[in-house]
XYZ file of C-alpha atoms in Angstrom:
768
model
C -42.838 90.572 8.336
C -43.625 94.264 7.311
C -42.261 95.878 4.557
C -41.291 98.468 7.227
C -39.452 96.239 9.455
C -37.685 94.857 6.448
C -36.638 98.284 5.226
C -35.206 99.275 8.606
C -33.145 95.538 8.640
C -31.642 96.412 5.259
C -30.645 99.972 6.314
C -29.150 99.034 9.651
C -26.770 96.395 8.138
C -23.177 97.250 8.875
C -20.845 94.385 7.911
C -22.785 91.528 5.870
C -25.964 90.969 3.844
C -29.421 90.014 5.870
C -30.383 86.862 4.166
C -33.876 86.651 5.808
C -34.693 90.168 4.947
C -33.702 89.418 1.526
C -35.819 86.140 1.193
C -38.952 87.954 2.627
C -38.451 90.785 0.207
C -38.101 88.768 -2.568
C -41.181 86.520 -1.783
C -43.237 89.535 -0.990
C -42.440 90.982 -4.503
C -43.200 87.883 -6.521
C -46.615 87.230 -4.316
C -47.680 90.946 -4.925
C -46.908 90.568 -8.621
C -49.217 87.213 -8.894
C -52.062 89.047 -7.100
C -51.778 92.169 -9.296
C -51.743 89.850 -12.144
C -54.873 87.896 -10.964
C -56.722 91.090 -10.324
C -56.081 92.068 -13.849
C -57.803 89.202 -14.917
C -60.894 89.974 -13.138
C -60.673 88.450 -9.592
C -61.280 90.370 -6.576
C -58.307 91.244 -4.267
C -59.430 88.620 -1.558
C -59.680 85.974 -4.014
C -56.740 86.882 -5.914
C -54.503 86.621 -2.817
C -56.558 83.255 -1.853
C -55.613 81.829 -5.316
C -51.803 83.472 -5.208
C -51.323 81.538 -1.708
C -52.774 78.297 -3.031
C -50.210 78.553 -6.235
C -47.283 79.142 -4.351
C -47.782 76.533 -2.017
C -45.820 75.872 1.207
C -44.179 79.242 1.711
C -42.137 77.860 4.827
C -40.477 75.267 2.646
C -39.917 77.945 0.004
C -38.180 80.153 2.492
C -35.937 77.482 3.731
C -34.556 76.716 0.179
C -34.223 80.067 -0.803
C -32.102 80.831 2.626
C -30.043 77.720 1.734
C -29.338 79.001 -1.805
C -28.637 82.435 -0.845
C -26.504 81.169 1.935
C -24.354 79.129 -0.415
C -24.191 81.967 -2.867
C -22.896 84.315 -0.085
C -20.265 81.807 1.134
C -18.921 81.383 -2.296
C -18.881 85.045 -2.793
C -16.849 85.362 0.456
C -14.639 82.496 -0.316
C -13.890 84.236 -3.606
C -13.074 87.217 -1.913
C -11.065 85.493 0.499
C -8.653 83.971 -2.198
C -8.903 87.322 -4.436
C -7.552 89.032 -1.295
C -5.164 86.448 -0.648
C -3.740 86.514 -4.199
C -3.483 90.348 -4.067
C -1.433 90.122 -0.662
C 0.723 87.647 -1.943
C 1.376 89.537 -5.195
C 2.004 92.699 -2.970
C 4.222 90.885 -0.485
C 6.139 89.368 -3.144
C 6.920 92.566 -4.710
C 7.883 94.178 -1.743
C 10.283 91.524 -0.974
C 11.641 91.579 -4.175
C 12.437 95.360 -3.753
C 14.261 94.303 -0.607
C 16.581 91.376 -1.471
C 19.091 91.934 1.559
C 16.139 91.835 3.942
C 14.569 88.934 2.460
C 17.695 87.106 2.387
C 18.756 87.943 6.328
C 15.261 87.058 7.691
C 15.233 83.922 5.423
C 18.773 82.712 6.585
C 17.793 83.558 10.230
C 14.325 81.545 9.821
C 16.251 78.788 8.105
C 18.715 78.216 11.077
C 16.164 78.201 13.588
C 13.587 76.061 11.835
C 16.261 73.563 10.457
C 17.742 72.873 13.942
C 14.335 71.957 15.008
C 13.472 69.926 12.181
C 16.992 68.000 12.675
C 15.965 67.334 16.270
C 12.565 66.007 15.130
C 14.147 63.867 12.786
C 15.760 61.957 15.524
C 13.191 61.893 18.185
C 10.600 60.959 15.585
C 12.472 57.721 14.948
C 13.262 57.054 18.551
C 10.121 57.645 20.492
C 7.333 58.838 17.914
C 6.855 56.020 15.586
C 6.335 52.460 15.803
C 9.520 50.188 14.657
C 9.071 50.046 10.764
C 7.056 46.759 9.398
C 5.280 45.948 12.965
C 1.508 45.011 12.069
C -1.048 47.020 14.183
C 1.498 48.523 16.353
C -1.059 49.849 18.908
C -1.672 46.417 19.993
C 1.739 45.641 20.810
C 3.469 46.541 24.128
C 6.856 46.261 25.931
C 6.985 44.583 28.953
C 8.932 46.483 31.763
C 9.027 46.214 35.874
C 9.150 49.704 37.954
C 10.394 49.547 41.335
C 12.029 51.890 43.756
C 15.426 51.097 45.018
C 16.225 51.895 48.834
C 19.438 53.655 47.729
C 17.634 55.842 45.267
C 14.293 57.971 45.571
C 13.699 57.896 41.797
C 11.727 55.181 39.940
C 13.622 52.552 38.629
C 12.823 50.572 35.337
C 14.313 46.847 34.640
C 13.577 46.004 30.871
C 15.752 42.837 30.735
C 14.839 39.373 32.537
C 16.009 36.160 33.178
C 15.209 33.461 30.863
C 13.205 31.736 33.793
C 11.287 35.108 34.520
C 10.075 34.732 30.473
C 9.228 31.469 30.517
C 6.887 32.201 33.556
C 5.692 35.432 32.278
C 4.469 33.342 28.924
C 2.850 30.576 31.119
C 0.794 33.168 33.317
C -0.262 34.968 30.141
C -4.132 34.523 29.312
C -4.960 32.930 25.937
C -5.779 36.250 24.211
C -2.328 37.754 25.062
C 0.882 36.449 23.398
C 4.361 37.072 24.509
C 7.778 36.836 23.127
C 11.501 37.274 24.335
C 14.321 38.309 22.509
C 17.707 39.930 22.844
C 20.197 41.658 20.026
C 23.741 40.664 19.709
C 26.659 41.884 17.164
C 28.450 38.824 15.748
C 30.575 38.091 12.812
C 29.608 36.488 9.412
C 32.016 33.274 9.014
C 34.971 31.822 10.750
C 37.598 34.547 9.450
C 38.618 37.215 11.513
C 37.756 39.854 9.221
C 34.362 38.830 8.442
C 31.786 41.514 8.026
C 29.919 42.210 11.121
C 25.988 41.090 11.809
C 23.220 42.004 14.040
C 21.660 38.857 15.226
C 18.191 38.783 17.173
C 17.708 35.834 19.149
C 14.043 34.896 19.806
C 11.688 32.776 22.172
C 7.929 32.614 21.772
C 5.939 33.784 18.810
C 8.271 36.820 18.076
C 6.986 37.405 14.498
C 3.349 36.799 15.325
C 3.385 39.228 18.047
C 4.768 41.997 16.117
C 2.234 40.778 13.364
C 5.220 40.428 10.610
C 4.454 37.729 7.611
C 7.465 36.159 5.748
C 8.400 37.234 2.424
C 9.618 34.005 1.676
C 9.621 30.751 3.509
C 8.477 30.544 6.860
C 9.364 31.540 10.399
C 9.835 29.231 13.453
C 7.813 26.650 14.671
C 6.728 26.331 18.105
C 8.814 23.627 18.820
C 12.131 25.314 17.029
C 12.159 28.317 19.378
C 11.598 26.628 22.706
C 13.992 27.421 25.512
C 15.276 24.215 26.195
C 15.681 22.992 22.320
C 18.738 22.950 20.039
C 17.746 24.249 16.377
C 20.289 25.837 14.326
C 18.031 27.650 12.015
C 17.822 31.073 10.758
C 15.605 33.675 9.373
C 17.277 36.506 7.339
C 16.472 39.909 6.658
C 15.238 41.074 3.496
C 18.371 43.244 3.005
C 20.662 40.568 3.865
C 18.914 38.139 1.523
C 19.259 40.813 -1.258
C 22.859 41.747 -0.523
C 24.317 38.117 -0.059
C 22.356 35.891 -1.903
C 21.005 37.990 -4.915
C 17.209 38.081 -3.808
C 17.092 34.506 -5.443
C 14.058 31.981 -4.241
C 16.413 29.132 -3.780
C 18.048 30.707 -0.550
C 15.655 28.206 1.656
C 17.889 25.470 2.950
C 20.826 27.346 2.303
C 23.275 27.846 5.492
C 24.737 30.968 7.039
C 27.853 30.973 9.242
C 27.408 33.079 12.353
C 30.809 33.120 14.121
C 31.647 29.495 14.560
C 27.920 28.330 14.324
C 26.186 27.375 10.962
C 22.269 27.790 10.522
C 20.256 26.676 8.070
C 17.927 29.417 6.280
C 14.102 28.687 6.472
C 12.684 32.087 5.732
C 13.264 35.928 4.723
C 11.557 38.733 6.687
C 9.660 41.291 4.689
C 11.219 44.298 3.136
C 11.205 47.102 5.831
C 11.244 44.972 8.782
C 14.421 45.506 10.921
C 13.224 44.136 14.256
C 11.980 46.478 17.385
C 15.203 48.108 18.768
C 17.679 50.624 17.141
C 20.249 48.005 15.677
C 18.918 46.993 12.262
C 18.506 43.194 12.592
C 20.205 41.072 9.857
C 18.826 37.747 10.731
C 16.857 36.008 13.477
C 17.795 33.027 15.569
C 16.180 30.777 17.867
C 17.169 31.770 21.430
C 18.082 28.347 22.278
C 21.097 28.551 19.635
C 22.467 31.628 21.517
C 26.143 30.615 21.365
C 27.501 30.608 25.340
C 24.975 28.544 26.573
C 24.671 26.078 23.555
C 25.164 22.470 24.627
C 24.051 23.158 28.435
C 20.569 24.754 27.994
C 19.267 23.040 31.051
C 20.869 25.194 33.535
C 20.636 28.170 31.390
C 16.833 28.357 30.536
C 16.104 27.752 34.400
C 18.701 30.166 35.567
C 17.422 33.540 37.231
C 20.788 35.600 37.530
C 21.349 36.573 33.841
C 19.277 39.618 33.012
C 19.258 40.206 29.140
C 16.131 39.002 27.454
C 13.456 41.754 26.500
C 10.010 40.912 26.155
C 7.153 42.272 23.848
C 3.451 41.314 23.765
C 0.468 41.689 21.504
C -2.794 42.619 23.350
C -6.443 42.409 22.082
C -8.043 45.265 20.637
C -8.692 48.022 23.352
C -6.819 46.047 25.825
C -3.869 47.982 27.243
C -2.645 44.936 29.057
C -4.165 45.778 32.500
C -5.825 42.288 32.641
C -2.296 40.839 32.548
C -0.495 43.293 35.114
C -1.511 41.466 38.122
C -0.194 38.047 36.861
C 3.125 39.588 35.474
C 3.630 41.417 38.709
C 3.253 38.289 40.849
C 6.065 36.649 38.326
C 8.383 39.539 38.974
C 7.970 39.657 42.784
C 8.483 35.917 43.196
C 11.553 36.310 40.791
C 12.896 38.826 43.457
C 15.339 40.230 40.884
C 14.628 43.603 42.677
C 13.830 44.109 46.243
C 10.855 45.995 46.540
C 7.716 44.491 47.334
C 5.633 47.259 45.401
C 7.329 46.805 42.223
C 4.835 46.359 39.425
C 4.819 45.432 35.868
C 4.235 48.105 33.108
C 3.444 47.741 29.476
C 4.562 50.833 27.496
C 4.382 51.139 23.732
C 6.342 49.420 21.309
C 7.316 52.952 19.703
C 9.681 53.592 22.594
C 12.815 52.392 20.673
C 14.917 53.499 23.461
C 13.689 52.037 26.520
C 13.305 53.767 30.067
C 15.706 51.211 31.662
C 18.724 51.585 29.107
C 17.715 54.500 26.987
C 17.228 57.032 29.827
C 20.332 58.938 29.341
C 19.689 59.493 25.573
C 16.184 60.584 26.478
C 17.746 63.156 28.791
C 20.292 64.035 26.291
C 17.541 64.317 23.667
C 15.051 66.609 25.628
C 17.723 68.801 26.498
C 18.582 69.086 22.817
C 14.903 69.865 22.283
C 15.558 72.875 24.579
C 18.139 74.050 22.981
C 16.337 73.821 19.739
C 13.441 75.829 20.875
C 15.901 78.330 22.445
C 17.621 78.746 18.991
C 14.314 79.104 17.457
C 13.013 81.848 19.967
C 16.166 84.060 19.140
C 15.503 83.569 15.480
C 11.976 84.840 16.047
C 13.175 87.683 18.259
C 15.721 88.658 15.579
C 13.174 88.376 12.754
C 10.578 90.559 14.687
C 13.136 93.484 15.286
C 13.965 93.239 11.648
C 10.273 93.443 10.755
C 9.760 96.447 13.410
C 12.894 98.130 11.585
C 11.268 97.707 8.294
C 8.068 98.809 9.629
C 9.262 102.025 10.576
C 10.887 102.556 7.414
C 7.506 102.136 5.612
C 5.350 104.175 7.893
C 4.877 106.644 4.864
C 3.721 103.904 2.730
C 1.458 102.533 5.524
C -0.076 105.785 6.660
C -0.801 106.578 2.799
C -2.858 103.114 2.300
C -4.761 103.787 5.671
C -5.663 107.382 4.478
C -6.943 105.645 1.301
C -9.243 103.469 3.139
C -7.497 100.282 3.518
C -8.475 98.606 6.985
C -6.380 97.944 9.751
C -7.496 94.388 9.743
C -6.415 94.129 5.872
C -3.136 95.695 6.723
C -2.456 93.525 9.476
C -3.165 90.450 7.331
C -0.793 91.933 4.436
C 2.073 92.451 7.227
C 1.515 89.067 8.607
C 1.450 87.184 5.069
C 4.835 88.977 4.479
C 6.395 87.395 7.643
C 4.807 84.022 7.125
C 5.825 83.926 3.302
C 9.625 84.603 4.186
C 9.244 81.697 6.833
C 8.065 79.346 4.234
C 10.630 80.074 1.655
C 13.153 79.565 4.545
C 11.626 76.267 5.119
C 12.997 75.247 1.998
C 16.526 76.234 2.816
C 15.891 74.842 6.414
C 15.866 71.349 4.882
C 19.635 71.643 4.021
C 20.122 72.544 7.534
C 17.901 69.805 8.862
C 19.806 67.208 6.756
C 23.224 68.433 7.523
C 22.411 68.620 11.578
C 20.133 65.531 11.828
C 23.103 63.463 10.193
C 25.446 64.867 12.772
C 22.775 64.275 15.709
C 22.656 60.632 14.343
C 26.379 60.171 14.100
C 27.076 61.684 17.586
C 24.093 60.522 19.580
C 23.463 57.157 18.275
C 26.259 56.233 16.186
C 25.573 52.670 15.949
C 22.029 52.883 15.024
C 21.030 51.717 11.435
C 18.291 54.186 10.808
C 16.927 52.464 7.492
C 16.160 55.864 5.971
C 17.222 59.622 5.163
C 17.422 62.179 7.740
C 15.164 64.058 6.099
C 11.286 62.721 5.161
C 8.078 63.687 4.617
C 7.198 63.552 8.354
C 10.078 66.038 8.859
C 9.218 68.392 5.758
C 5.785 68.598 7.281
C 7.080 69.252 10.732
C 9.239 72.075 9.415
C 6.622 73.447 7.341
C 4.359 73.616 10.647
C 7.111 75.180 12.513
C 7.762 77.734 9.679
C 4.111 78.965 9.644
C 3.823 79.043 13.594
C 7.282 81.046 13.531
C 6.234 83.313 10.756
C 2.920 84.403 12.773
C 4.962 84.702 16.241
C 7.492 86.782 14.491
C 5.121 88.948 12.397
C 2.285 89.644 14.764
C 3.634 91.913 17.048
C 5.529 94.211 14.404
C 2.423 94.093 12.230
C 0.273 95.530 14.938
C 2.592 98.002 15.569
C 2.775 99.000 12.192
C -0.641 99.270 11.682
C -1.218 102.102 14.174
C 0.844 104.806 13.000
C 0.028 108.681 13.565
C -1.104 109.151 10.269
C -0.612 112.917 10.146
C 2.819 113.058 11.458
C 3.762 110.088 9.010
C 2.518 111.933 5.898
C 4.592 114.944 6.793
C 7.836 112.832 7.003
C 8.345 113.092 10.747
C 9.234 110.383 12.933
C 9.478 112.097 16.017
C 5.869 111.146 17.254
C 4.725 107.302 17.894
C 8.418 106.139 17.746
C 9.081 105.476 21.549
C 6.212 102.955 22.083
C 7.831 101.078 19.013
C 11.621 101.435 20.427
C 10.504 99.964 23.428
C 9.526 96.787 21.893
C 12.373 96.563 19.861
C 14.605 97.134 22.968
C 12.496 94.381 24.663
C 13.212 92.157 21.800
C 16.935 92.835 21.830
C 16.907 91.973 25.825
C 15.128 88.861 24.931
C 17.858 87.893 22.298
C 20.710 88.626 24.666
C 19.257 86.538 27.453
C 18.340 83.659 25.619
C 21.793 83.795 23.745
C 23.577 83.972 27.412
C 21.441 81.026 28.105
C 22.983 79.103 25.183
C 26.750 80.293 25.828
C 26.083 79.216 29.536
C 24.918 75.523 28.341
C 27.619 75.210 25.895
C 30.062 76.174 28.782
C 28.508 73.457 31.018
C 28.578 70.968 28.207
C 32.149 71.313 27.843
C 32.788 71.169 31.428
C 30.550 68.256 31.643
C 32.645 66.359 28.897
C 35.824 67.368 30.466
C 34.466 65.673 33.894
C 33.475 62.637 31.887
C 36.318 62.068 30.121
C 38.369 62.613 33.707
C 36.337 59.831 35.344
C 38.309 57.211 36.981
C 36.710 54.188 35.610
C 39.213 52.034 37.689
C 41.275 50.843 34.598
C 44.531 52.245 32.577
C 41.671 52.885 29.684
C 43.923 54.582 27.473
C 46.542 51.594 27.590
C 44.089 48.447 27.577
C 42.967 46.107 24.743
C 40.924 42.956 25.383
C 40.993 39.657 23.246
C 38.798 36.730 23.295
C 38.320 33.928 20.891
C 34.830 32.609 19.928
C 34.158 28.697 19.044
C 31.146 26.402 19.139
C 30.225 25.770 22.836
C 28.958 22.311 21.904
C 32.574 21.168 21.152
C 34.155 21.161 24.594
C 37.577 20.391 23.201
C 37.735 23.830 21.944
C 36.591 25.629 25.170
C 39.294 23.546 26.964
C 41.941 24.308 24.153
C 41.403 27.796 24.797
C 41.800 27.394 28.514
C 44.935 25.521 28.193
C 46.823 27.684 25.539
C 46.019 30.644 27.173
C 48.969 30.951 29.631
C 51.464 29.953 26.918
C 49.709 32.951 24.740
C 50.220 35.260 27.373
C 53.660 34.548 27.878
C 54.311 34.757 24.221
C 52.726 38.061 24.153
C 54.826 39.600 26.849
C 57.580 39.626 24.725
C 55.924 41.657 21.948
C 57.523 44.996 21.730
C 55.205 47.671 23.143
C 53.395 45.139 25.278
C 53.657 46.054 29.421
C 51.585 43.197 30.659
C 49.338 40.451 29.662
C 46.630 38.778 32.062
C 43.338 36.628 31.452
C 40.085 36.848 33.334
C 36.749 35.204 32.946
C 35.243 38.362 32.100
C 36.548 41.608 30.129
C 36.580 44.830 31.924
C 33.594 47.021 30.615
C 32.459 44.055 28.445
C 30.692 41.530 30.640
C 29.904 40.933 34.352
C 28.308 37.995 36.389
C 26.617 38.232 39.939
C 27.466 36.197 42.683
C 25.845 35.202 45.998
C 27.718 35.848 49.122
C 27.388 34.028 52.774
C 29.312 35.834 55.618
C 29.433 34.053 59.046
C 27.728 36.285 61.720
C 25.198 37.785 59.132
C 21.725 36.299 57.956
C 22.278 38.270 54.956
C 24.834 40.350 52.838
C 23.664 44.122 52.327
C 23.300 45.009 48.565
C 24.905 48.337 47.398
C 22.639 50.224 45.307
C 20.521 47.412 44.978
C 23.073 45.203 43.353
C 24.518 41.768 44.518
C 28.546 41.743 44.147
C 30.222 40.986 40.722
C 32.121 38.150 40.489
C 35.105 37.525 37.895
C 38.116 34.907 38.072
C 41.601 36.564 37.037
C 45.206 35.452 36.914
C 47.729 36.784 39.377
C 49.018 39.702 37.060
C 45.659 40.899 36.430
C 45.495 43.654 38.877
C 49.050 45.204 37.482
C 47.966 44.748 34.043
C 44.625 46.695 34.030
C 45.586 49.492 36.611
C 43.642 48.372 39.531
C 45.418 49.415 42.583
C 45.919 47.287 45.734
C 44.830 49.358 48.763
C 45.549 46.836 51.478
C 46.669 43.103 51.581
C 48.085 41.413 48.748
C 47.203 40.602 45.147
C 47.230 37.027 43.904
C 50.289 34.977 43.222
C 51.500 31.912 41.461
C 50.912 30.182 44.588
C 47.123 30.410 44.813
C 46.298 27.535 43.160
C 44.601 24.203 43.302
C 44.905 22.634 46.868
C 46.045 26.004 48.585
C 44.267 28.127 50.891
C 40.907 29.161 49.038
C 41.254 32.964 48.902
C 39.536 35.987 47.540
C 40.275 39.696 46.752
C 37.502 42.298 47.264
C 36.848 45.869 46.282
C 36.866 48.770 48.544
C 33.217 49.383 48.282
C 32.401 45.695 49.336
C 34.761 45.932 52.190
C 32.889 49.133 53.281
C 29.591 47.676 52.767
C 29.865 44.419 54.488
C 32.425 45.005 57.089
C 32.036 48.582 58.056
C 34.889 50.259 60.332
C 36.515 46.944 60.343
C 39.393 45.395 58.714
C 38.478 43.169 55.908
C 41.686 41.100 55.718
C 41.065 37.699 57.114
C 37.561 37.852 56.711
C 35.830 34.561 55.608
C 33.172 34.546 52.691
C 31.333 31.489 51.149
C 30.155 31.834 47.472
C 27.040 30.516 46.145
C 25.893 28.255 48.934
C 26.460 29.040 52.635
C 27.643 25.301 53.024
C 30.636 25.982 50.436
C 34.179 26.438 51.442
C 34.975 29.790 53.255
C 37.411 31.700 51.361
C 39.840 34.159 52.977
C 39.945 37.763 52.043
C 43.632 38.491 51.306
C 43.326 41.717 49.332
C 41.209 44.974 48.932
C 41.586 46.537 45.403
C 40.010 49.953 44.065
C 36.670 50.226 42.760
C 36.025 49.721 38.991
C 33.197 50.355 36.588
C 31.667 47.338 34.967
C 29.117 48.577 32.553
C 29.307 52.478 32.026
C 31.495 55.467 32.503
C 28.842 57.158 34.636
C 27.457 54.615 36.978
C 26.500 53.914 40.625
C 29.194 52.155 42.794
C 28.940 48.490 42.882
C 30.674 45.822 45.042
C 33.173 43.211 43.330
C 34.674 39.866 44.275
C 37.693 38.469 42.323
C 39.115 34.922 42.628
C 42.403 33.346 41.314
C 41.949 31.637 38.166
C 43.992 28.509 39.108
C 41.977 27.360 41.818
C 39.847 24.869 40.306
C 37.084 24.772 42.933
C 35.790 27.822 41.236
C 33.197 27.142 38.509
C 35.263 28.817 35.491
C 38.404 29.769 34.019
C 39.250 32.674 32.370
C 39.426 32.803 28.690
C 39.551 36.503 28.110
C 43.243 38.478 27.673
C 43.580 41.676 29.137
C 46.651 43.185 27.393
C 48.243 46.469 28.326
C 50.121 48.351 25.703
C 52.641 51.329 25.962
C 51.291 54.624 25.334
C 50.639 55.312 21.729
C 51.302 51.773 20.902
C 47.506 50.142 21.563
C 46.524 49.965 17.934
C 49.471 48.454 17.032
C 49.719 45.874 19.451
C 45.978 45.085 18.806
C 47.104 44.295 15.409
C 49.750 41.709 16.566
C 47.457 40.376 19.207
C 44.892 39.348 16.539
C 47.501 37.810 14.409
C 48.785 35.813 17.374
C 45.345 34.205 18.362
C 44.628 33.450 14.639
C 47.879 31.376 14.475
C 47.477 29.724 17.778
C 44.059 27.921 16.889
C 42.481 26.360 13.976
C 40.088 27.745 11.442
C 36.976 27.040 13.977
C 38.295 30.195 16.210
C 37.272 33.556 15.888
C 39.486 35.944 17.570
C 37.924 39.359 18.965
C 40.119 42.347 19.869
C 38.710 45.387 21.175
C 40.477 48.571 22.585
C 39.166 49.976 25.670
C 38.837 53.400 23.748
C 36.364 51.549 21.213
C 34.495 50.209 24.316
C 34.001 53.625 25.696
C 33.715 55.546 22.674
C 30.265 55.226 22.098
C 29.313 56.345 25.480
C 31.396 59.334 25.311
């Protein structure tokens, strides 16, 4: 490169040094100095250049090394200048904010509200949907097992996440050797035999549950394959680490001790590791073999072959890099053969284990959570618009200062950076205050949205703090960008003269736009709040078919292996009901095989003249046996025909009562009274419909209609008799009567009994 071109390159530099030109100039200087020195020693100019070139060696390598050194020096210089500028900007911003405490406090509180609300919602959603359950090993390899299908009654995609034990057994048999499956379900029970024993959350498991989840015992061992088989009978238990510490003092001699769950006694064989609480939202206290689950204990042969009780969830572990597709076809075939849903296109799906609220039963909570997310985002937008307006007003007051700085040579880029730094600093400071808002709001959301969940950690943790910091940074940039750009373009002459007449119109349009945006978003929030209140009132006024404010339900837990206890309860219930009817405050007492809104059983129907009985909303009819006064006690109205009487007993005409939806579905446009229906098998005795009653809900406050069949409790041909009491109390007397019912049940049975009493309000409170 010639000296002329190198010089021009240096003269035409505009914003950064030319490293190549500097290297060439440096090499040329040293080369010429060497040549001059050799000539002074007596060498000819040509010989001096040849010798100098030989001594310098590979010039290209030297150029490369010098460029790298120069580049590192330039980069270090730029980084130092950048940090120096940041420190200067921060100092300037802090001094400026200190001079305006009112502005700083207002902006900080505004940001804290918007950031805190978003951090609170993230705290909830992070636990529910973004993180795998704590303690699960290699969670990326663990999946849940669902079935997706379409119901003819609804165009939306449905999800089934609970299965019959027989389906789970077939799934395990169909799985390839490199895929492991486990079935489980969660049940809340009581420790010990006393009525006032503490609550416990038990998880009943089948298959290598702990192996699928990648969990190792902290003490002892987990279940062996022959101990969790479906058809077994093993009263063993693995207790949670928290239970081990709280009830057994964390001592090593806990193995071999027993723990009473209701009326059942289990031997402890292991302790789960600290932090592992199961894979659902309820923190598990102990794990038991699924074959020891109470209501079916002692008659497993019918239980594990059954296909009508759907309550077992399934988890599976897949090989690295496999999402379960190799098993999808086989699992789909198992589900289609079971025909739990009538959709030939139904398929098996395997979502991540991180979905703590599954799609089948957590859809309502997910919908609510996403709507809350929208509300939180609107609150943040309003906060950002508010802060942007304050920044604009502050910029207008500082226009003379900004004009002076521009006149003194401060670049607009540097000025915008300083103004943005101001909003970001305020937002980050507000992030600390937002942690208090997040803690309060997240605690309220947890108690209001999912009150029964054991979260296992504080509402605010490191992940929430990191999220809040990110939101604060983005909010500071979003709120400060437009004001910074506007404030950096003042009319310098006008600003220095102290006049605000020129240049103000453009800024006022931006402020007006921000005010309009704030008002619009606020109206959206007000409208949403009004709709929420209206929706809540609508839910509270839903007619679920029962006298919900006056009802309470009672049952007695016992060891199902002891048939004498079951017989004793069934035999004594009529006398207990008669005694309770005389208790002050009691308006009625009845008993049934299932407590309303607490349990249900499906039944197969066969109607003469029909090849198949139509389903309503894809569901078969529900079946319950009841005492004659059940309808009057529970508040179910008889629309036509009659209710059961004391004459509907063994040896009399077999009869049933059906719900209005069932009458309309099976006999549209006809009178159902006198129609004939067989239960379970076509060749079974045909039962005459003697009454039609109003529809009731069986699981949720808001649900699709279902068909229901009621049979008289005293007709022995039916499979079971009622062991659940339904008591109707006078208004305002429900809780007092509940205490008296619990006392009566405790006095009527021995120490083996475990009375359970709940009011309908308690049943509905969580969903409300």
